[in-house]
Coordinates of C-alpha atoms and ligand atoms in Angstrom, one line a residue:
X1 CA 94.3 52.9 153.7
X2 CA 97.3 55.1 152.3
X3 CA 97.8 58.6 154.0
X4 CA 98.6 59.9 150.3
X5 CA 98.4 56.8 147.9
X6 CA 100.9 57.8 145.0
X7 CA 100.8 54.2 144.2
X8 CA 97.3 54.6 143.4
X9 CA 98.0 57.5 141.2
X10 CA 100.4 55.9 139.5
X11 CA 98.3 53.3 138.9
X12 CA 95.5 55.4 137.1
X13 CA 98.4 57.4 135.1
X14 CA 101.2 54.7 134.4
X15 CA 100.1 54.7 130.6
X16 CA 101.4 57.9 130.0
X17 CA 103.8 58.4 132.8
X18 CA 106.0 55.2 131.7
X19 CA 105.4 56.8 127.8
X20 CA 106.9 60.2 129.2
X21 CA 110.0 59.0 131.3
X22 CA 111.0 56.3 128.6
X23 CA 110.8 59.0 126.1
X24 CA 113.8 60.8 128.2
X25 CA 115.8 57.9 128.5
X26 CA 116.2 57.1 124.9
X27 CA 116.6 61.0 124.2
X28 CA 119.0 61.2 126.7
X29 CA 118.2 64.4 127.4
X30 CA 118.2 64.4 131.0
X31 CA 119.7 67.8 131.6
X32 CA 117.3 70.5 130.8
X33 CA 115.7 68.7 128.0
X34 CA 112.5 69.9 125.6
X35 CA 110.0 69.0 128.6
X36 CA 111.6 71.6 131.5
X37 CA 110.6 74.6 129.3
X38 CA 107.2 73.1 128.2
X39 CA 106.3 72.7 132.3
X40 CA 107.9 75.5 132.7
X41 CA 105.2 77.3 130.3
X42 CA 102.2 75.7 131.3
X43 CA 103.1 76.3 135.0
X44 CA 103.3 80.0 134.7
X45 CA 100.2 79.9 132.2
X46 CA 98.4 78.2 135.3
X47 CA 99.8 79.9 138.2
X48 CA 99.0 83.0 136.2
X49 CA 102.2 84.7 136.1
X50 CA 105.2 85.5 133.5
X51 CA 107.8 83.9 134.6
X52 CA 108.6 80.0 135.7
X53 CA 111.6 78.9 136.5
X54 CA 112.1 75.1 137.6
X55 CA 114.7 73.8 140.3
X56 CA 116.0 71.3 142.0
X57 CA 113.4 71.3 145.2
X58 CA 111.5 73.5 147.7
X59 CA 113.9 74.9 149.9
X60 CA 116.3 75.6 146.6
X61 CA 113.2 77.7 145.5
X62 CA 113.6 79.9 148.9
X63 CA 116.7 80.3 149.0
X64 CA 117.4 81.9 145.4
X65 CA 114.7 83.9 145.8
X66 CA 116.4 85.0 149.1
X67 CA 119.3 85.4 146.9
X68 CA 118.7 87.5 144.6
X69 CA 117.3 89.5 147.1
X70 CA 120.4 90.1 148.7
X71 CA 118.8 89.0 152.1
X72 CA 121.7 88.7 154.6
X73 CA 123.7 89.5 157.6
X74 CA 121.7 92.1 160.0
X75 CA 118.2 91.3 157.9
X76 CA 115.2 90.0 159.9
X77 CA 112.8 87.8 157.4
X78 CA 109.0 87.4 158.7
X79 CA 108.0 83.6 158.9
X80 CA 105.4 82.2 160.4
X81 CA 105.8 79.6 163.3
X82 CA 103.5 77.1 162.1
X83 CA 105.2 75.5 159.3
X84 CA 107.8 73.2 157.9
X85 CA 111.3 73.8 158.3
X86 CA 112.3 75.1 155.3
X87 CA 110.3 78.2 155.5
X88 CA 112.8 79.9 158.1
X89 CA 115.8 77.3 157.5
X90 CA 116.7 79.2 154.3
X91 CA 116.7 82.8 156.0
X92 CA 118.8 81.3 158.6
X93 CA 121.0 80.1 155.9
X94 CA 121.4 83.6 154.2
X95 CA 122.5 84.3 157.8
X96 CA 119.7 86.6 158.0
X97 CA 117.7 86.4 161.0
X98 CA 114.2 85.2 160.8
X99 CA 112.0 86.4 162.9
X100 CA 108.6 83.7 163.8
X101 CA 105.1 85.4 163.9
X102 CA 102.2 83.8 165.4
X103 CA 99.3 82.0 163.6
X104 CA 95.0 82.3 163.2
X105 CA 93.8 79.7 165.2
X106 CA 91.4 78.3 162.6
X107 CA 93.3 78.7 159.2
X108 CA 96.8 77.9 160.3
X109 CA 98.4 80.7 158.6
X110 CA 100.3 84.2 159.0
X111 CA 98.0 85.8 161.6
X112 CA 98.7 89.6 159.6
X113 CA 98.0 91.8 162.9
X114 CA 100.8 89.4 164.5
X115 CA 102.7 89.9 161.6
X116 CA 102.2 93.8 161.9
X117 CA 103.4 93.9 165.3
X118 CA 106.2 92.1 164.8
X119 CA 107.3 94.4 161.9
X120 CA 107.0 97.2 164.2
X121 CA 108.7 95.7 166.9
X122 CA 111.8 95.1 164.6
X123 CA 111.7 98.5 163.3
X124 CA 111.6 100.6 166.3
X125 CA 114.6 97.9 168.1
X126 CA 116.4 98.8 165.4
X127 CA 118.5 95.9 165.6
X128 CA 118.0 94.5 162.2
X129 CA 116.8 96.1 158.7
X130 CA 113.2 94.4 158.2
X131 CA 113.7 93.2 154.7
X132 CA 111.1 90.4 154.0
X133 CA 108.3 88.5 154.7
X134 CA 107.4 85.1 154.2
X135 CA 104.0 83.3 153.9
X136 CA 103.4 80.5 153.3
X137 CA 100.3 78.7 152.4
X138 CA 99.6 75.7 154.5
X139 CA 97.8 73.3 154.2
X140 CA 96.8 74.2 150.5
X141 CA 95.0 77.4 151.4
X142 CA 96.3 80.6 150.4
X143 CA 97.7 83.2 153.1
X144 CA 95.8 86.2 153.7
X145 CA 97.4 88.8 151.1
X146 CA 94.9 91.3 151.0
X147 CA 96.5 92.0 154.3
X148 CA 99.7 90.8 153.9
X149 CA 100.6 92.8 150.8
X150 CA 99.4 95.8 152.6
X151 CA 102.0 95.6 155.2
X152 CA 104.3 95.0 152.5
X153 CA 103.3 98.0 151.0
X154 CA 103.1 99.7 153.8
X155 CA 106.6 99.0 155.7
X156 CA 108.5 98.7 152.3
X157 CA 109.0 94.6 152.8
X158 CA 109.5 92.1 149.8
X159 CA 107.2 89.3 149.7
X160 CA 108.2 85.8 149.1
X161 CA 104.8 83.5 149.0
X162 CA 106.0 79.7 149.7
X163 CA 103.7 77.7 148.0
X164 CA 105.3 74.3 148.4
X165 CA 101.8 73.4 150.3
X166 CA 99.5 76.2 148.3
X167 CA 99.7 75.1 144.8
X168 CA 96.1 74.8 142.9
X169 CA 95.3 77.3 146.2
X170 CA 93.3 79.8 145.1
X171 CA 91.8 83.7 146.3
X172 CA 89.3 85.1 144.3
X173 CA 89.7 82.8 141.5
X174 CA 93.3 84.2 141.1
X175 CA 96.3 81.3 142.2
X176 CA 98.4 80.6 144.6
X177 CA 102.2 81.5 143.6
X178 CA 101.1 84.3 142.4
X179 CA 100.5 86.5 145.4
X180 CA 104.5 87.2 146.3
X181 CA 107.1 89.7 144.8
X182 CA 108.4 85.8 144.2
X183 CA 107.0 82.8 144.6
X184 CA 108.0 79.1 145.4
X185 CA 106.7 75.7 145.3
X186 CA 107.6 72.2 145.9
X187 CA 107.0 68.9 144.0
X188 CA 108.4 67.0 146.2
X189 CA 106.0 63.6 146.3
X190 CA 103.5 64.2 149.0
X191 CA 102.8 67.8 148.1
X192 CA 99.6 69.0 145.9
X193 CA 101.5 68.5 142.5
X194 CA 104.3 65.6 143.2
X195 CA 106.7 63.8 141.0
X196 CA 108.8 61.3 141.8
X197 CA 111.6 63.1 143.4
X198 CA 112.5 66.1 144.4
X199 CA 111.5 69.3 142.3
X200 CA 110.6 73.0 142.8
X201 CA 109.6 76.4 141.0
X202 CA 110.0 79.9 141.2
X203 CA 107.4 82.4 140.1
X204 CA 107.8 86.2 139.6
X205 CA 106.4 88.7 136.8
X206 CA 109.7 90.5 136.6
X207 CA 112.2 89.7 133.8
X208 CA 115.4 91.2 135.6
X209 CA 114.8 88.6 138.9
X210 CA 113.6 85.8 136.1
X211 CA 117.2 86.3 134.1
X212 CA 118.9 86.4 137.7
X213 CA 116.8 83.2 139.0
X214 CA 117.9 81.1 136.1
X215 CA 121.5 82.5 136.1
X216 CA 122.2 81.4 140.0
X217 CA 120.4 78.3 139.1
X218 CA 123.3 77.1 136.7
X219 CA 126.6 78.4 138.5
X220 CA 125.7 82.2 138.1
X221 CA 125.7 81.8 134.5
X222 CA 125.8 84.7 131.4
X223 CA 122.5 84.5 129.5
X224 CA 122.5 80.9 127.7
X225 CA 126.6 80.7 127.8
X226 CA 126.9 78.5 131.1
X227 CA 130.9 78.4 130.4
X228 CA 130.7 82.1 131.3
X229 CA 130.0 82.6 134.7
X230 CA 129.6 85.8 136.4
X231 CA 128.4 85.2 139.6
X232 CA 128.7 82.7 142.4
X233 CA 125.7 80.6 141.8
X234 CA 124.8 77.2 142.5
X235 CA 123.5 73.9 140.9
X236 CA 119.7 73.6 140.7
X237 CA 117.8 72.4 138.1
X238 CA 114.8 70.1 137.6
X239 CA 115.6 67.0 135.4
X240 CA 114.0 66.2 132.4
X241 CA 112.4 63.1 134.1
X242 CA 110.6 65.0 136.7
X243 CA 109.3 67.4 134.2
X244 CA 108.6 64.3 132.2
X245 CA 106.4 63.3 135.0
X246 CA 104.4 66.2 135.6
X247 CA 103.2 67.0 132.5
X248 CA 100.8 64.5 132.6
X249 CA 100.7 65.1 136.8
X250 CA 99.8 68.8 135.9
X251 CA 97.1 67.9 133.4
X252 CA 95.9 65.8 135.9
X253 CA 95.4 67.9 138.4
X254 CA 93.9 70.7 136.3
X255 CA 91.4 68.2 135.0
X256 CA 90.1 66.7 137.6
X257 CA 92.5 66.0 140.4
X258 CA 92.4 69.3 142.3
X259 CA 88.0 68.6 142.4
X260 CA 88.8 65.5 143.6
X261 CA 90.4 66.6 147.1
X262 CA 87.8 69.2 147.5
X263 CA 85.1 66.2 147.1
X264 CA 87.4 64.4 150.1
X265 CA 87.5 67.5 152.3
X266 CA 83.9 68.3 151.9
X267 CA 83.0 64.5 152.9
X268 CA 85.8 64.8 156.0
X269 CA 83.3 67.8 156.9
X270 CA 80.6 66.4 156.4
X271 CA 80.9 63.3 158.4
X272 CA 83.3 65.1 161.0
X273 CA 80.8 68.1 162.1
X274 CA 78.9 68.5 165.0
X275 CA 81.9 67.1 167.3
X276 CA 84.2 67.6 169.7
X277 CA 87.0 69.0 166.3
X278 CA 87.8 71.7 165.3
X279 CA 87.5 71.4 161.9
X280 CA 89.6 73.2 158.5
X281 CA 88.3 76.6 157.7
X282 CA 87.7 77.5 154.5
X283 CA 87.3 81.3 154.8
X284 CA 84.5 82.7 151.9
X285 CA 86.5 83.6 148.4
X286 CA 89.2 81.3 149.1
X287 CA 90.2 77.8 148.2
X288 CA 92.3 75.2 149.5
X289 CA 94.3 72.7 147.3
X290 CA 94.2 70.3 150.4
X291 CA 98.1 69.3 150.8
X292 CA 97.1 68.2 154.4
X293 CA 92.9 68.0 155.9
X294 CA 94.1 68.6 159.8
X295 CA 91.8 68.7 162.3
X296 CA 92.2 70.2 165.8
X297 CA 91.8 67.4 168.3
X298 CA 89.5 68.2 172.1
X299 CA 91.5 69.3 175.3
X300 CA 90.7 66.2 177.0
X301 CA 92.0 63.8 174.2
X302 CA 95.5 61.9 173.9
X303 CA 96.7 62.5 170.4
X304 CA 98.9 59.1 170.6
X305 CA 96.0 57.5 172.1
X306 CA 94.1 58.1 169.1
X307 CA 96.3 57.9 166.4
X308 CA 97.4 54.4 167.8
X309 CA 93.1 53.4 167.7
X310 CA 92.9 54.7 164.1
X311 CA 96.4 52.5 163.2
X312 CA 94.6 49.4 164.4
X313 CA 91.9 49.8 162.3
X314 CA 94.2 50.2 159.8
X315 CA 93.9 54.3 159.4
X316 CA 97.1 56.3 159.0
X317 CA 97.5 60.3 160.4
X318 CA 100.1 62.6 160.7
X319 CA 100.8 65.4 163.4
X320 CA 102.2 68.5 161.1
X321 CA 103.8 70.4 162.8
X322 CA 104.3 68.9 166.8
X323 CA 106.8 71.9 167.2
X324 CA 107.0 75.6 167.0
X325 CA 109.5 76.9 164.5
X326 CA 110.8 79.0 167.6
X327 CA 111.5 75.7 169.0
X328 CA 114.0 73.8 167.0
X329 CA 116.8 72.6 168.3
X330 CA 118.8 74.7 165.3
X331 CA 117.4 78.2 167.2
X332 CA 118.4 77.8 170.5
X333 CA 120.1 80.4 172.1
X334 CA 119.0 82.8 169.0
X335 CA 116.9 85.8 168.2
X336 CA 114.7 83.4 166.5
X337 CA 114.1 81.6 169.6
X338 CA 112.4 84.4 171.7
X339 CA 109.2 84.5 169.7
X340 CA 106.1 84.9 171.9
X341 CA 103.3 82.7 169.4
X342 CA 100.9 81.1 172.1
X343 CA 98.4 80.1 169.6
X344 CA 101.6 77.9 167.3
X345 CA 102.5 76.4 171.3
X346 CA 98.7 75.1 171.4
X347 CA 97.8 73.8 168.1
X348 CA 101.1 72.0 167.9
X349 CA 99.7 69.7 170.5
X350 CA 95.9 69.0 169.4
X351 CA 96.8 69.2 165.5
X352 CA 96.5 66.3 163.7
X353 CA 96.2 65.2 159.9
X354 CA 93.8 63.0 157.8
X355 CA 94.8 60.5 154.9
X356 CA 94.2 63.1 151.9
X357 CA 94.0 62.6 148.5
X358 CA 92.3 62.8 144.9
X359 CA 91.7 58.8 145.0
X360 CA 89.7 58.5 148.9
X361 CA 86.6 57.1 148.3
X362 CA 83.5 58.5 150.2
X363 CA 83.4 55.0 152.0
X364 CA 86.9 54.9 153.0
X365 CA 86.0 58.9 153.9
X366 CA 83.7 58.0 156.2
X367 CA 85.3 54.7 157.8
X368 CA 88.4 57.5 159.1
X369 CA 85.6 59.6 160.7
X370 CA 83.3 56.8 162.0
X371 CA 86.7 55.6 163.7
X372 CA 88.1 59.2 164.7
X373 CA 85.1 59.5 166.5
X374 CA 84.5 56.2 168.0
X375 CA 88.4 56.8 169.2
X376 CA 87.9 59.8 171.1
X377 CA 84.5 58.5 172.7
X378 CA 87.2 55.8 174.4
X379 CA 89.1 58.6 175.8
Ligands
PLP401 C1 108.0 70.3 151.6 C2 108.1 72.3 152.2 C3 109.1 73.1 151.4 C4 110.4 72.7 150.6 O1 110.2 71.5 150.0 P1 110.9 70.7 149.6 O2 110.7 70.4 148.0 O3 111.0 69.5 150.3 O4 112.4 71.5 149.3 C5 108.8 74.1 151.8 N1 107.9 74.7 152.6 C6 107.0 74.7 152.9 C7 105.8 75.1 153.6 C8 107.0 73.1 152.7 O5 105.5 72.3 153.3

């Protein structure tokens, strides 16, 4: 069994993907081919925002957003403590100070009450300028944007939605990657919508920001003239080959893959409930794109031993994440390390992510569940 079965996905879509890649190679339009614009149009339409700008990866997408907002030294950016490193790395790379905020122990997303307290504390201390919030849609579930957006309004903060794992999720039918002033995603192969290498995208409704982003992505070019450089930018583009792979993949994602992962999640939930595990909770009116199906093991369980037993039965599992952001070595000695995040400290020791992808069968899900329960009994 694979943790995320990209080989099976390719077997299903081989004909379309091979043809799409061959077309790019024979046309030799490797950079900024027509497939890139076509993909951007389809992504913007799917997400429900006016502009989509693709780029080289999800980390660049975040950095570019912070760049056009002028986030830098002296600014505080609020980031959940429980996330992939990029969410906090990008503001730190921009020389701002990430302020890590604890998460909700059931949704795993930023806790709005703790966020508001952190914002007030930064404002009261006056050492940093409270500038932006990076909310993360962890494991596929959108963050609590009703609350987060109102906190942004109240304290005049910019909102960046890091939807690297959230693409496809929604709140009351409104899609992830549409909740931020700018939203970003990643097409890293294992994400809900993945390409065959690195890739990313940025979403916004603001035309002036879309224009700036397109400029910064290509060496600060002026409009369509890439040899007239009016800003210091970067080289961050999505390859035409990746766009060509993503077009049929987006179609499959919309037509059936998103439904399939939701089916897999409900099989997990029905086969694992009534046990000692804490299962992922999807709040009403929210839907997840299930980047991960993550459970919390009971206190008595030894996670490595459970993983070893699963592995012996041919079942891969992963720990996302085993270290709070504020404990990462890169932040040692900085104000970012001073975060008080007891929930994250606790869940980092308890979470376990199970195989999750659209091509898992009901039998495979039951096999994982049976073996996981058995591994706990053996504790
Ligand atoms: C994967 C991920 C990123 C970074 O995406 P890359 O394309 O790998 O650079 C950022 N934030 C979160 C939450 C992620 O999971």
